[in-house]
Structure formats: structure tokens, C-alpha cells
PDB file of C-alpha atoms and ligand atoms in Angstrom:
ATOM      1  CA  MET A 365     108.547 155.040  96.038  1.00 29.00           C
ATOM      2  CA  VAL A 366     105.133 156.140  98.495  1.00 31.00           C
ATOM      3  CA  LYS A 367     104.596 160.011  98.708  1.00 34.00           C
ATOM      4  CA  GLY A 368     103.633 162.350 101.743  1.00 38.00           C
ATOM      5  CA  PRO A 369     103.581 161.678 105.699  1.00 41.00           C
ATOM      6  CA  ILE A 370     104.636 158.691 107.168  1.00 45.00           C
ATOM      7  CA  ASP A 371     100.955 157.698 109.557  1.00 49.00           C
ATOM      8  CA  ASP A 372      98.575 155.047 110.009  1.00 55.00           C
ATOM      9  CA  LYS A 373      97.805 154.905 106.870  1.00 55.00           C
ATOM     10  CA  TYR A 374     100.955 153.031 105.853  1.00 50.00           C
ATOM     11  CA  TYR A 375     101.322 150.791 108.877  1.00 52.00           C
ATOM     12  CA  ASP A 376      97.709 149.445 108.075  1.00 58.00           C
ATOM     13  CA  ASP A 377      98.849 149.128 104.450  1.00 55.00           C
ATOM     14  CA  ALA A 378     102.051 147.339 104.752  1.00 52.00           C
ATOM     15  CA  LEU A 379     100.765 145.087 107.195  1.00 56.00           C
ATOM     16  CA  ALA A 380      97.751 144.073 105.081  1.00 57.00           C
ATOM     17  CA  LEU A 381     100.152 143.261 102.842  1.00 51.00           C
ATOM     18  CA  ALA A 382     101.726 141.200 104.998  1.00 50.00           C
ATOM     19  CA  SER A 383      98.764 139.262 106.757  1.00 52.00           C
ATOM     20  CA  SER A 384      96.207 137.369 104.974  1.00 53.00           C
ATOM     21  CA  ILE A 385      93.662 136.312 108.077  1.00 62.00           C
ATOM     22  CA  ASP A 386      91.772 133.076 108.004  1.00 68.00           C
ATOM     23  CA  THR A 387      90.369 132.808 111.087  1.00 74.00           C
ATOM     24  CA  GLN A 388      88.838 129.050 110.482  1.00 83.00           C
ATOM     25  CA  TYR A 389      91.965 127.761 112.103  1.00 92.00           C
ATOM     26  CA  ILE A 390      91.368 129.794 115.546  1.00 93.00           C
ATOM     27  CA  GLU A 391      89.598 127.065 117.900  1.00 92.00           C
ATOM     28  CA  LYS A 392      91.659 124.470 115.879  1.00 95.00           C
ATOM     29  CA  ILE A 393      94.955 125.439 117.213  1.00 96.00           C
ATOM     30  CA  ARG A 394      93.083 125.871 121.322  1.00 95.00           C
ATOM     31  CA  GLU A 395      92.176 122.831 120.268  1.00 96.00           C
ATOM     32  CA  LEU A 396      95.216 120.713 119.290  1.00 97.00           C
ATOM     33  CA  LYS A 397      96.752 123.338 122.196  1.00 97.00           C
ATOM     34  CA  GLU A 398      94.937 121.686 125.161  1.00 97.00           C
ATOM     35  CA  LYS A 399      95.958 118.334 123.480  1.00 98.00           C
ATOM     36  CA  LYS A 400      99.595 118.079 122.986  1.00 97.00           C
ATOM     37  CA  ARG A 401     100.058 120.614 126.337  1.00 98.00           C
ATOM     38  CA  ALA A 402     101.154 123.422 124.186  1.00 98.00           C
ATOM     39  CA  ILE A 403     102.467 126.915 124.447  1.00 98.00           C
ATOM     40  CA  ILE A 404     102.899 129.291 121.807  1.00 98.00           C
ATOM     41  CA  LEU A 405     105.537 132.095 121.637  1.00 98.00           C
ATOM     42  CA  ALA A 406     105.117 135.410 119.719  1.00 98.00           C
ATOM     43  CA  HIS A 407     107.985 137.410 118.740  1.00 97.00           C
ATOM     44  CA  ASN A 408     107.057 141.314 118.638  1.00 97.00           C
ATOM     45  CA  TYR A 409     107.963 141.061 115.429  1.00 97.00           C
ATOM     46  CA  GLN A 410     105.162 138.591 114.514  1.00 97.00           C
ATOM     47  CA  ARG A 411     101.613 139.159 112.805  1.00 95.00           C
ATOM     48  CA  PRO A 412      98.846 141.127 114.544  1.00 95.00           C
ATOM     49  CA  GLU A 413      96.693 137.842 114.904  1.00 94.00           C
ATOM     50  CA  ILE A 414      99.411 136.027 116.046  1.00 96.00           C
ATOM     51  CA  GLN A 415     100.336 138.394 118.634  1.00 97.00           C
ATOM     52  CA  ASP A 416      96.584 138.113 119.070  1.00 95.00           C
ATOM     53  CA  LEU A 417      96.702 134.084 119.712  1.00 96.00           C
ATOM     54  CA  ALA A 418     100.118 133.807 121.809  1.00 98.00           C
ATOM     55  CA  ASP A 419     100.334 132.551 125.466  1.00 98.00           C
ATOM     56  CA  LEU A 420     103.213 135.080 125.267  1.00 98.00           C
ATOM     57  CA  VAL A 421     104.483 137.949 123.287  1.00 97.00           C
ATOM     58  CA  GLY A 422     107.780 139.192 123.802  1.00 96.00           C
ATOM     59  CA  ASP A 423     111.763 139.346 122.392  1.00 94.00           C
ATOM     60  CA  SER A 424     113.713 135.889 121.588  1.00 91.00           C
ATOM     61  CA  LEU A 425     115.238 135.399 125.031  1.00 93.00           C
ATOM     62  CA  ASP A 426     112.736 136.419 126.973  1.00 94.00           C
ATOM     63  CA  LEU A 427     110.060 134.633 125.438  1.00 96.00           C
ATOM     64  CA  SER A 428     112.593 131.469 125.755  1.00 96.00           C
ATOM     65  CA  ARG A 429     113.227 131.774 129.731  1.00 96.00           C
ATOM     66  CA  LYS A 430     109.324 131.748 130.120  1.00 97.00           C
ATOM     67  CA  ALA A 431     108.294 129.276 128.337  1.00 97.00           C
ATOM     68  CA  ALA A 432     111.417 126.686 129.966  1.00 97.00           C
ATOM     69  CA  ALA A 433     109.546 127.934 133.017  1.00 97.00           C
ATOM     70  CA  THR A 434     106.739 126.208 132.219  1.00 97.00           C
ATOM     71  CA  ASP A 435     105.069 122.960 132.374  1.00 97.00           C
ATOM     72  CA  ALA A 436     104.143 122.596 128.710  1.00 98.00           C
ATOM     73  CA  GLU A 437     105.269 119.362 127.008  1.00 98.00           C
ATOM     74  CA  VAL A 438     105.412 121.678 123.617  1.00 98.00           C
ATOM     75  CA  ILE A 439     107.129 125.248 122.521  1.00 98.00           C
ATOM     76  CA  VAL A 440     105.566 126.456 119.468  1.00 98.00           C
ATOM     77  CA  PHE A 441     108.421 129.592 118.457  1.00 98.00           C
ATOM     78  CA  CYS A 442     106.137 131.974 116.389  1.00 98.00           C
ATOM     79  CA  GLY A 443     109.662 134.059 115.024  1.00 98.00           C
ATOM     80  CA  VAL A 444     112.641 132.906 113.282  1.00 98.00           C
ATOM     81  CA  TYR A 445     115.419 129.700 113.419  1.00 98.00           C
ATOM     82  CA  PHE A 446     118.009 130.823 115.991  1.00 98.00           C
ATOM     83  CA  MET A 447     114.394 132.158 118.550  1.00 98.00           C
ATOM     84  CA  ALA A 448     113.049 128.839 118.698  1.00 98.00           C
ATOM     85  CA  GLU A 449     116.828 126.636 118.661  1.00 98.00           C
ATOM     86  CA  SER A 450     116.816 129.911 121.912  1.00 97.00           C
ATOM     87  CA  ALA A 451     114.185 127.874 123.164  1.00 98.00           C
ATOM     88  CA  ALA A 452     115.530 124.714 123.065  1.00 98.00           C
ATOM     89  CA  ILE A 453     119.099 125.457 123.780  1.00 98.00           C
ATOM     90  CA  LEU A 454     117.244 126.577 127.511  1.00 97.00           C
ATOM     91  CA  SER A 455     113.935 123.493 127.339  1.00 98.00           C
ATOM     92  CA  PRO A 456     115.816 120.485 126.309  1.00 97.00           C
ATOM     93  CA  GLU A 457     113.112 118.643 127.763  1.00 97.00           C
ATOM     94  CA  LYS A 458     110.424 120.003 125.647  1.00 98.00           C
ATOM     95  CA  THR A 459     109.831 119.644 122.463  1.00 98.00           C
ATOM     96  CA  VAL A 460     110.633 122.991 120.202  1.00 98.00           C
ATOM     97  CA  LEU A 461     108.329 123.671 116.809  1.00 98.00           C
ATOM     98  CA  LEU A 462     109.063 126.281 114.189  1.00 98.00           C
ATOM     99  CA  PRO A 463     105.860 126.030 112.011  1.00 98.00           C
ATOM    100  CA  VAL A 464     107.574 127.216 108.706  1.00 97.00           C
ATOM    101  CA  LYS A 465     111.007 125.808 108.726  1.00 95.00           C
ATOM    102  CA  GLU A 466     111.877 128.540 106.090  1.00 95.00           C
ATOM    103  CA  ALA A 467     111.668 131.118 108.533  1.00 97.00           C
ATOM    104  CA  GLY A 468     115.222 132.033 109.072  1.00 97.00           C
ATOM    105  CA  CYS A 469     117.540 135.410 110.281  1.00 97.00           C
ATOM    106  CA  GLN A 470     119.378 136.677 107.080  1.00 97.00           C
ATOM    107  CA  LEU A 471     121.179 138.052 110.016  1.00 98.00           C
ATOM    108  CA  ALA A 472     122.276 135.193 112.105  1.00 98.00           C
ATOM    109  CA  ASP A 473     122.696 133.702 108.572  1.00 97.00           C
ATOM    110  CA  MET A 474     125.608 136.021 107.598  1.00 97.00           C
ATOM    111  CA  ILE A 475     128.660 133.944 109.478  1.00 98.00           C
ATOM    112  CA  THR A 476     129.241 130.362 109.666  1.00 96.00           C
ATOM    113  CA  ILE A 477     131.279 128.047 112.583  1.00 97.00           C
ATOM    114  CA  GLN A 478     134.068 127.621 110.252  1.00 97.00           C
ATOM    115  CA  GLU A 479     134.236 131.643 109.429  1.00 98.00           C
ATOM    116  CA  LEU A 480     133.990 132.581 113.103  1.00 98.00           C
ATOM    117  CA  ARG A 481     136.846 129.625 114.178  1.00 98.00           C
ATOM    118  CA  LYS A 482     139.247 131.498 111.184  1.00 98.00           C
ATOM    119  CA  LYS A 483     138.128 134.453 112.839  1.00 98.00           C
ATOM    120  CA  LYS A 484     139.200 133.298 116.326  1.00 98.00           C
ATOM    121  CA  LYS A 485     142.329 132.527 115.323  1.00 98.00           C
ATOM    122  CA  GLU A 486     143.383 135.296 113.652  1.00 98.00           C
ATOM    123  CA  ASN A 487     142.684 137.497 116.792  1.00 98.00           C
ATOM    124  CA  PRO A 488     143.648 134.654 120.111  1.00 97.00           C
ATOM    125  CA  LYS A 489     143.666 137.413 121.970  1.00 96.00           C
ATOM    126  CA  ALA A 490     140.217 138.242 121.495  1.00 98.00           C
ATOM    127  CA  ALA A 491     136.683 137.860 123.927  1.00 98.00           C
ATOM    128  CA  VAL A 492     134.233 136.712 121.045  1.00 98.00           C
ATOM    129  CA  VAL A 493     130.997 138.393 122.436  1.00 98.00           C
ATOM    130  CA  CYS A 494     128.225 137.310 119.758  1.00 98.00           C
ATOM    131  CA  TYR A 495     124.211 138.977 119.771  1.00 98.00           C
ATOM    132  CA  VAL A 496     121.733 136.286 120.369  1.00 98.00           C
ATOM    133  CA  ASN A 497     120.608 136.531 116.415  1.00 98.00           C
ATOM    134  CA  SER A 498     122.819 134.232 116.098  1.00 98.00           C
ATOM    135  CA  SER A 499     122.558 129.858 115.293  1.00 98.00           C
ATOM    136  CA  ALA A 500     123.413 128.192 118.384  1.00 98.00           C
ATOM    137  CA  GLN A 501     126.368 126.929 116.725  1.00 98.00           C
ATOM    138  CA  VAL A 502     127.644 130.111 116.730  1.00 98.00           C
ATOM    139  CA  LYS A 503     126.577 130.503 120.672  1.00 98.00           C
ATOM    140  CA  ALA A 504     128.351 127.268 121.411  1.00 98.00           C
ATOM    141  CA  GLU A 505     131.476 128.690 119.700  1.00 98.00           C
ATOM    142  CA  SER A 506     131.331 131.854 121.581  1.00 98.00           C
ATOM    143  CA  ASP A 507     132.307 133.597 125.311  1.00 98.00           C
ATOM    144  CA  ILE A 508     129.537 134.805 125.744  1.00 98.00           C
ATOM    145  CA  CYS A 509     126.319 135.879 124.399  1.00 98.00           C
ATOM    146  CA  CYS A 510     124.264 139.405 124.831  1.00 98.00           C
ATOM    147  CA  THR A 511     121.326 141.098 123.696  1.00 96.00           C
ATOM    148  CA  SER A 512     120.425 144.449 122.281  1.00 95.00           C
ATOM    149  CA  ALA A 513     119.759 145.352 125.553  1.00 94.00           C
ATOM    150  CA  ASN A 514     122.288 144.806 128.122  1.00 96.00           C
ATOM    151  CA  GLY A 515     125.705 145.023 125.790  1.00 97.00           C
ATOM    152  CA  VAL A 516     127.118 147.394 127.697  1.00 97.00           C
ATOM    153  CA  GLY A 517     127.311 145.511 130.212  1.00 97.00           C
ATOM    154  CA  VAL A 518     129.279 142.488 129.251  1.00 98.00           C
ATOM    155  CA  ILE A 519     130.850 143.981 127.100  1.00 98.00           C
ATOM    156  CA  ASN A 520     132.847 146.112 130.416  1.00 97.00           C
ATOM    157  CA  SER A 521     132.041 143.065 132.468  1.00 97.00           C
ATOM    158  CA  LEU A 522     135.073 141.238 130.598  1.00 98.00           C
ATOM    159  CA  LYS A 523     138.743 141.487 131.545  1.00 97.00           C
ATOM    160  CA  GLU A 524     139.686 141.652 127.533  1.00 97.00           C
ATOM    161  CA  ASN A 525     140.359 144.712 126.028  1.00 97.00           C
ATOM    162  CA  LYS A 526     139.585 143.531 122.689  1.00 98.00           C
ATOM    163  CA  ILE A 527     136.865 142.161 121.663  1.00 98.00           C
ATOM    164  CA  LEU A 528     135.512 139.624 118.445  1.00 98.00           C
ATOM    165  CA  PHE A 529     132.069 140.867 117.818  1.00 98.00           C
ATOM    166  CA  VAL A 530     129.409 138.937 115.740  1.00 98.00           C
ATOM    167  CA  PRO A 531     127.060 139.120 114.347  1.00 98.00           C
ATOM    168  CA  ASP A 532     125.872 142.789 113.829  1.00 98.00           C
ATOM    169  CA  GLU A 533     128.361 145.427 112.496  1.00 98.00           C
ATOM    170  CA  HIS A 534     126.213 148.099 113.469  1.00 97.00           C
ATOM    171  CA  LEU A 535     125.338 147.451 117.293  1.00 98.00           C
ATOM    172  CA  GLY A 536     128.940 145.948 117.676  1.00 98.00           C
ATOM    173  CA  ARG A 537     129.659 149.508 116.249  1.00 97.00           C
ATOM    174  CA  TYR A 538     126.764 151.251 118.290  1.00 96.00           C
ATOM    175  CA  LEU A 539     128.284 148.958 121.769  1.00 97.00           C
ATOM    176  CA  GLU A 540     131.854 149.770 121.241  1.00 96.00           C
ATOM    177  CA  SER A 541     130.746 153.568 120.910  1.00 95.00           C
ATOM    178  CA  LYS A 542     129.211 153.470 124.719  1.00 96.00           C
ATOM    179  CA  THR A 543     132.445 150.848 125.911  1.00 96.00           C
ATOM    180  CA  LYS A 544     136.091 151.775 125.785  1.00 94.00           C
ATOM    181  CA  LYS A 545     137.148 148.537 124.665  1.00 97.00           C
ATOM    182  CA  ASP A 546     138.698 147.964 121.599  1.00 97.00           C
ATOM    183  CA  VAL A 547     135.490 146.004 119.039  1.00 98.00           C
ATOM    184  CA  ILE A 548     136.379 143.940 116.210  1.00 98.00           C
ATOM    185  CA  LEU A 549     133.535 144.213 113.881  1.00 98.00           C
ATOM    186  CA  TRP A 550     132.182 141.391 111.729  1.00 98.00           C
ATOM    187  CA  LYS A 551     130.576 142.393 108.338  1.00 97.00           C
ATOM    188  CA  GLY A 552     126.845 141.392 109.548  1.00 98.00           C
ATOM    189  CA  PHE A 553     123.860 143.717 109.057  1.00 98.00           C
ATOM    190  CA  CYS A 554     119.690 142.487 109.463  1.00 98.00           C
ATOM    191  CA  PRO A 555     118.800 143.696 105.627  1.00 97.00           C
ATOM    192  CA  THR A 556     115.230 145.133 107.731  1.00 97.00           C
ATOM    193  CA  HIS A 557     117.341 148.234 109.943  1.00 98.00           C
ATOM    194  CA  TYR A 558     119.762 148.910 107.624  1.00 97.00           C
ATOM    195  CA  ASN A 559     117.415 149.846 105.254  1.00 96.00           C
ATOM    196  CA  LEU A 560     116.262 152.880 107.613  1.00 98.00           C
ATOM    197  CA  LEU A 561     117.963 155.406 106.850  1.00 98.00           C
ATOM    198  CA  ALA A 562     119.171 159.058 108.357  1.00 98.00           C
ATOM    199  CA  LYS A 563     117.024 160.723 105.466  1.00 98.00           C
ATOM    200  CA  ASP A 564     113.774 158.794 106.736  1.00 98.00           C
ATOM    201  CA  ILE A 565     114.025 159.839 110.443  1.00 98.00           C
ATOM    202  CA  LEU A 566     114.347 163.570 109.385  1.00 98.00           C
ATOM    203  CA  ARG A 567     111.239 163.423 107.328  1.00 97.00           C
ATOM    204  CA  ALA A 568     109.564 161.139 109.650  1.00 98.00           C
ATOM    205  CA  LYS A 569     110.519 164.272 111.865  1.00 98.00           C
ATOM    206  CA  GLU A 570     109.000 166.664 108.924  1.00 98.00           C
ATOM    207  CA  ASP A 571     106.096 165.356 108.877  1.00 97.00           C
ATOM    208  CA  HIS A 572     105.327 164.512 113.228  1.00 98.00           C
ATOM    209  CA  PRO A 573     108.115 167.589 115.494  1.00 97.00           C
ATOM    210  CA  GLU A 574     106.041 166.413 118.684  1.00 97.00           C
ATOM    211  CA  ALA A 575     107.134 162.611 118.032  1.00 98.00           C
ATOM    212  CA  LYS A 576     109.746 160.867 119.651  1.00 98.00           C
ATOM    213  CA  VAL A 577     112.361 158.580 118.172  1.00 98.00           C
ATOM    214  CA  LEU A 578     112.919 155.466 119.158  1.00 98.00           C
ATOM    215  CA  VAL A 579     115.386 153.302 117.182  1.00 98.00           C
ATOM    216  CA  HIS A 580     116.676 149.845 117.408  1.00 98.00           C
ATOM    217  CA  PRO A 581     120.424 149.439 117.892  1.00 97.00           C
ATOM    218  CA  GLU A 582     121.211 147.505 114.942  1.00 98.00           C
ATOM    219  CA  CYS A 583     120.224 150.549 112.692  1.00 98.00           C
ATOM    220  CA  ARG A 584     123.248 152.198 111.241  1.00 97.00           C
ATOM    221  CA  LEU A 585     124.932 155.050 113.724  1.00 96.00           C
ATOM    222  CA  SER A 586     123.305 157.807 111.188  1.00 97.00           C
ATOM    223  CA  VAL A 587     120.184 156.745 112.371  1.00 98.00           C
ATOM    224  CA  ILE A 588     120.799 156.467 115.974  1.00 98.00           C
ATOM    225  CA  ASP A 589     122.541 159.591 116.201  1.00 97.00           C
ATOM    226  CA  LEU A 590     119.145 160.886 115.185  1.00 98.00           C
ATOM    227  CA  ALA A 591     116.853 159.193 117.205  1.00 98.00           C
ATOM    228  CA  ASP A 592     116.146 160.606 120.812  1.00 98.00           C
ATOM    229  CA  GLU A 593     117.181 157.309 122.321  1.00 98.00           C
ATOM    230  CA  ALA A 594     118.251 153.651 120.762  1.00 97.00           C
ATOM    231  CA  ILE A 595     117.131 151.075 122.725  1.00 97.00           C
ATOM    232  CA  SER A 596     115.681 146.743 121.745  1.00 96.00           C
ATOM    233  CA  THR A 597     111.814 146.138 121.207  1.00 96.00           C
ATOM    234  CA  ASN A 598     111.136 145.185 125.224  1.00 94.00           C
ATOM    235  CA  GLY A 599     113.145 148.785 125.782  1.00 96.00           C
ATOM    236  CA  ILE A 600     110.512 150.931 123.457  1.00 97.00           C
ATOM    237  CA  LEU A 601     107.038 149.048 124.846  1.00 97.00           C
ATOM    238  CA  GLU A 602     108.794 149.777 128.664  1.00 96.00           C
ATOM    239  CA  TYR A 603     109.426 153.780 127.134  1.00 98.00           C
ATOM    240  CA  VAL A 604     106.476 154.314 125.489  1.00 98.00           C
ATOM    241  CA  LYS A 605     104.663 153.070 128.889  1.00 97.00           C
ATOM    242  CA  LYS A 606     106.421 155.420 131.168  1.00 97.00           C
ATOM    243  CA  SER A 607     106.381 158.264 128.435  1.00 98.00           C
ATOM    244  CA  GLU A 608     104.493 161.526 129.007  1.00 97.00           C
ATOM    245  CA  THR A 609     104.730 161.884 125.230  1.00 98.00           C
ATOM    246  CA  LYS A 610     102.026 161.078 123.011  1.00 98.00           C
ATOM    247  CA  GLU A 611     103.239 160.556 119.984  1.00 98.00           C
ATOM    248  CA  PHE A 612     106.531 158.305 118.571  1.00 98.00           C
ATOM    249  CA  ILE A 613     108.271 157.990 115.642  1.00 98.00           C
ATOM    250  CA  ILE A 614     109.123 154.156 115.808  1.00 98.00           C
ATOM    251  CA  GLY A 615     112.503 152.368 113.448  1.00 98.00           C
ATOM    252  CA  THR A 616     112.081 149.305 114.000  1.00 98.00           C
ATOM    253  CA  GLU A 617     110.298 145.965 112.779  1.00 98.00           C
ATOM    254  CA  MET A 618     106.526 147.265 112.632  1.00 96.00           C
ATOM    255  CA  GLY A 619     105.100 144.403 113.628  1.00 97.00           C
ATOM    256  CA  ILE A 620     105.998 146.090 117.458  1.00 98.00           C
ATOM    257  CA  ILE A 621     103.181 148.809 116.558  1.00 97.00           C
ATOM    258  CA  HIS A 622     100.171 146.774 117.171  1.00 97.00           C
ATOM    259  CA  ARG A 623     101.360 146.028 120.743  1.00 97.00           C
ATOM    260  CA  LEU A 624     102.436 149.587 121.336  1.00 98.00           C
ATOM    261  CA  LYS A 625      99.299 150.404 120.262  1.00 97.00           C
ATOM    262  CA  LYS A 626      97.207 147.250 122.757  1.00 96.00           C
ATOM    263  CA  GLU A 627      99.035 148.587 125.844  1.00 96.00           C
ATOM    264  CA  SER A 628      99.177 152.498 124.895  1.00 96.00           C
ATOM    265  CA  PRO A 629      95.903 152.550 123.098  1.00 96.00           C
ATOM    266  CA  ASN A 630      95.798 156.306 123.793  1.00 96.00           C
ATOM    267  CA  LYS A 631      99.526 156.955 122.104  1.00 98.00           C
ATOM    268  CA  LYS A 632     100.003 157.211 118.102  1.00 97.00           C
ATOM    269  CA  PHE A 633     102.482 155.331 116.733  1.00 98.00           C
ATOM    270  CA  TYR A 634     104.217 156.033 112.895  1.00 97.00           C
ATOM    271  CA  PRO A 635     106.850 153.360 111.393  1.00 97.00           C
ATOM    272  CA  ALA A 636     109.821 155.342 110.451  1.00 98.00           C
ATOM    273  CA  SER A 637     109.273 154.255 106.438  1.00 97.00           C
ATOM    274  CA  LYS A 638     107.294 151.416 105.341  1.00 94.00           C
ATOM    275  CA  ASN A 639     110.003 149.478 104.183  1.00 94.00           C
ATOM    276  CA  LEU A 640     110.503 147.924 108.066  1.00 97.00           C
ATOM    277  CA  ILE A 641     108.927 145.077 107.579  1.00 96.00           C
ATOM    278  CA  CYS A 642     110.800 141.591 107.966  1.00 97.00           C
ATOM    279  CA  PRO A 643     109.926 138.815 104.866  1.00 95.00           C
ATOM    280  CA  SER A 644     111.004 135.906 107.183  1.00 96.00           C
ATOM    281  CA  MET A 645     108.798 137.497 110.106  1.00 97.00           C
ATOM    282  CA  LYS A 646     105.466 137.083 108.020  1.00 95.00           C
ATOM    283  CA  LEU A 647     105.871 133.803 106.747  1.00 95.00           C
ATOM    284  CA  ILE A 648     103.910 132.159 109.956  1.00 96.00           C
ATOM    285  CA  THR A 649     100.407 132.098 109.523  1.00 94.00           C
ATOM    286  CA  LEU A 650      97.407 130.821 111.688  1.00 95.00           C
ATOM    287  CA  LYS A 651      97.462 128.493 109.145  1.00 94.00           C
ATOM    288  CA  GLU A 652     101.136 127.239 109.457  1.00 95.00           C
ATOM    289  CA  ILE A 653     100.506 126.877 113.326  1.00 97.00           C
ATOM    290  CA  ALA A 654      97.376 124.404 113.346  1.00 97.00           C
ATOM    291  CA  GLN A 655      99.932 122.476 110.849  1.00 97.00           C
ATOM    292  CA  SER A 656     102.907 122.788 113.287  1.00 98.00           C
ATOM    293  CA  LEU A 657     101.114 121.522 115.982  1.00 98.00           C
ATOM    294  CA  GLU A 658      98.470 119.133 113.711  1.00 97.00           C
ATOM    295  CA  LYS A 659     101.728 116.894 112.305  1.00 98.00           C
ATOM    296  CA  MET A 660     104.745 118.265 114.997  1.00 98.00           C
ATOM    297  CA  ARG A 661     106.793 120.033 112.881  1.00 98.00           C
ATOM    298  CA  TYR A 662     109.473 121.556 112.571  1.00 97.00           C
ATOM    299  CA  LYS A 663     111.478 119.894 115.274  1.00 98.00           C
ATOM    300  CA  ILE A 664     114.241 121.700 116.656  1.00 98.00           C
ATOM    301  CA  GLU A 665     116.846 119.336 117.243  1.00 97.00           C
ATOM    302  CA  ILE A 666     120.284 120.922 118.704  1.00 98.00           C
ATOM    303  CA  PRO A 667     122.978 118.200 119.194  1.00 98.00           C
ATOM    304  CA  GLU A 668     123.935 118.304 122.911  1.00 98.00           C
ATOM    305  CA  GLU A 669     127.406 118.352 122.958  1.00 98.00           C
ATOM    306  CA  VAL A 670     126.028 122.154 121.300  1.00 98.00           C
ATOM    307  CA  ARG A 671     122.977 122.851 122.572  1.00 98.00           C
ATOM    308  CA  LYS A 672     125.613 122.800 126.059  1.00 98.00           C
ATOM    309  CA  LYS A 673     128.023 125.089 125.025  1.00 98.00           C
ATOM    310  CA  ALA A 674     125.875 127.804 123.538  1.00 98.00           C
ATOM    311  CA  LYS A 675     123.675 127.138 126.723  1.00 98.00           C
ATOM    312  CA  LYS A 676     127.224 127.961 128.880  1.00 98.00           C
ATOM    313  CA  SER A 677     127.345 131.712 127.118  1.00 98.00           C
ATOM    314  CA  LEU A 678     124.409 132.639 127.599  1.00 97.00           C
ATOM    315  CA  ASP A 679     124.245 131.910 131.090  1.00 96.00           C
ATOM    316  CA  ARG A 680     127.291 133.169 131.676  1.00 97.00           C
ATOM    317  CA  MET A 681     125.667 136.295 130.026  1.00 96.00           C
ATOM    318  CA  LEU A 682     122.470 135.572 132.725  1.00 93.00           C
ATOM    319  CA  GLU A 683     125.411 136.204 134.812  1.00 94.00           C
ATOM    320  CA  VAL A 684     125.845 139.374 134.684  1.00 91.00           C
TER     321      VAL A 684
HETATM  322  S1  LIG B 225     114.358 141.659 112.069  1.00 87.21           S
HETATM  323 FE1  LIG B 225     116.630 141.394 110.879  1.00 87.21          FE
HETATM  324  S2  LIG B 225     117.376 140.542 112.542  1.00 87.21           S
HETATM  325 FE2  LIG B 225     115.185 140.269 112.586  1.00 87.21          FE
HETATM  326  S3  LIG B 225     114.430 138.144 112.555  1.00 87.21           S
HETATM  327 FE3  LIG B 225     114.718 139.815 110.818  1.00 87.21          FE
HETATM  328  S4  LIG B 225     116.440 139.436 109.387  1.00 87.21           S
HETATM  329 FE4  LIG B 225     117.245 138.726 111.538  1.00 87.21          FE
END
């Protein structure tokens, strides 16, 4: 157990543990990228050196939408499986690669298509809203998708009063608190955000009394209640840029601090807990990106029928 204030050192130590930078691959990746007409996308939670190398850095849906609008033939998605699937849903004509096939999302894996079908049968009048952190199959089986940023608007746009929200119980509970709908919650959670506790926030606030607390809505409500804002990763980045405040306690995966520091170099950022690391998000290294481009692996393949249905759920969200 680490004692004392949570400061930059925790962030640096944690990332040093998670990261082993092998710069020899950078040139190789650039050559291969050119040759294969590829674009590299990095989620905000990826290792710093991967964010620095990527063509685009952002949240999963934003990246997938922007990549779809490019003329690249290959998308290398540095993130987790469902994110690469989202890119493939929106860019069927491009080859989408996930450099490490084991890079899954524990939250997305907490629901199967069979379980969802069963729950739908039990609640025939409920509209199914699925968080984008879910598989293509689950998206295809849902009425509409949502992100952590637009969830309230999506739920309020539906005529149904009863909502089956999957797979994140905590985000679902937060959205329920912001709408007047009856939300049936699925018992899924993101372990990284779930591990952040109210006592971590209280300690961070004690150590940094001037700092604003920004947390992700995948956190527990007891954590959200102590925060100044509960917002998406892109929301955090925007908020910090516009804010007059100089110090921030960040309650989401600490990979985002790299981008926050780059975009707002005169501000200070403290991870709300030293445990805010998603192991899956740290699996991809420069070496794997180089190998992925060289061997064109691991290709994301979604049956066309599933892809079309999943796209419909995403498109419906974008119309809200
Ligand atoms: S941080 Fe949580 S939701 Fe995001 S990829 Fe990791 S396990 Fe999944």
C-alpha cells in the first residue's frame, strides 16, 4: 500500500511499470504505415509512446468515425477489441487490425448475446440501450447505442419509459439519476473504474485542496457524488482546456494524463488513485504495432448481418 499524497510520482512510477519503450520500432512502423496506407489510432488510455506515434488519439467512437472519413486502407486500432470492432462496423471497406488479440475489455465481456436475448424476453416492453463499450453482437441486438457523453440525451429521446441498459451498471445508475426513466441495470462494471473508492477521492482532495475532481461516469455513484464533474474522457480534456483552475484530480484511467499534460502543460494533474490502470489497455507496445502491420494481424472480422445491425444502433444514436 503506497502512503502519502498522490502526486506526479505515482503517475510516472505506474506508467514506468506498465511501459517499456522500444524506440527501434518507431521508424519501422512509419515505413510500414506508408507502404500499407495505414492509419494508427490510439485510445486516450494507451501508453504515452503509442499516443505520441498515433495519427489520431481520442475516445473509441470518435476515433472510429474520424478513421472512416479518411482514405486509409488499413486501420491499426490501439485500444481494446470492441473499439476495433466499432472501427470495422463503420469502415467495412477497410482492413481493421488489433495488434494484440488478447486486448479485450472486461466490461464488454460481462454480457453475452444469449444472456441479453434472455433478458429481453423477460422485459419485452423495454428499449435496449447499449453503452458503446460492448461487442458488435451486443450492439446488433440493441435498439440504440450510447456513449458516456450522450447517454442522457439518448435515453430521453426514446418513447419507451422502461430502459434495459447494458452492460455497465454504474453508468446505467448514473444515467438513471439524470433521467425520469425506469432503468433496468445489467450487473456489468469496468474493474478499473470500480476500484476507485470514495476514500481515494477524499484522500486526494485532502492532499490537493485546490484541485477540481473530474471522474468518469463508469465510477461508482459514491465517487461521482464527491466529484466536481462526471464526464467522458473527451469531456475531461475539453473541461481542462477551458477551465481557469490549475490543478485537477483525475478519476479515470491514468493514460489520459499524458494527453492532458501535453494539451495543458501549465496545469497539474493527479490520478485519483494509483490503481487507475487498465491492464488490457497497456498490452499493446510499439513492437506489436510493427508486427501487426508487417503480418497484417489480427484482422477484425464481423459477419455482415451483425455489422449492419450494429451500425443501425450506432446510426440511430448519432441521429439523437
Ligand atoms: S478501462 Fe474498463 S471499460 Fe475501458 S477497456 Fe479497460 S476494462 Fe474496458
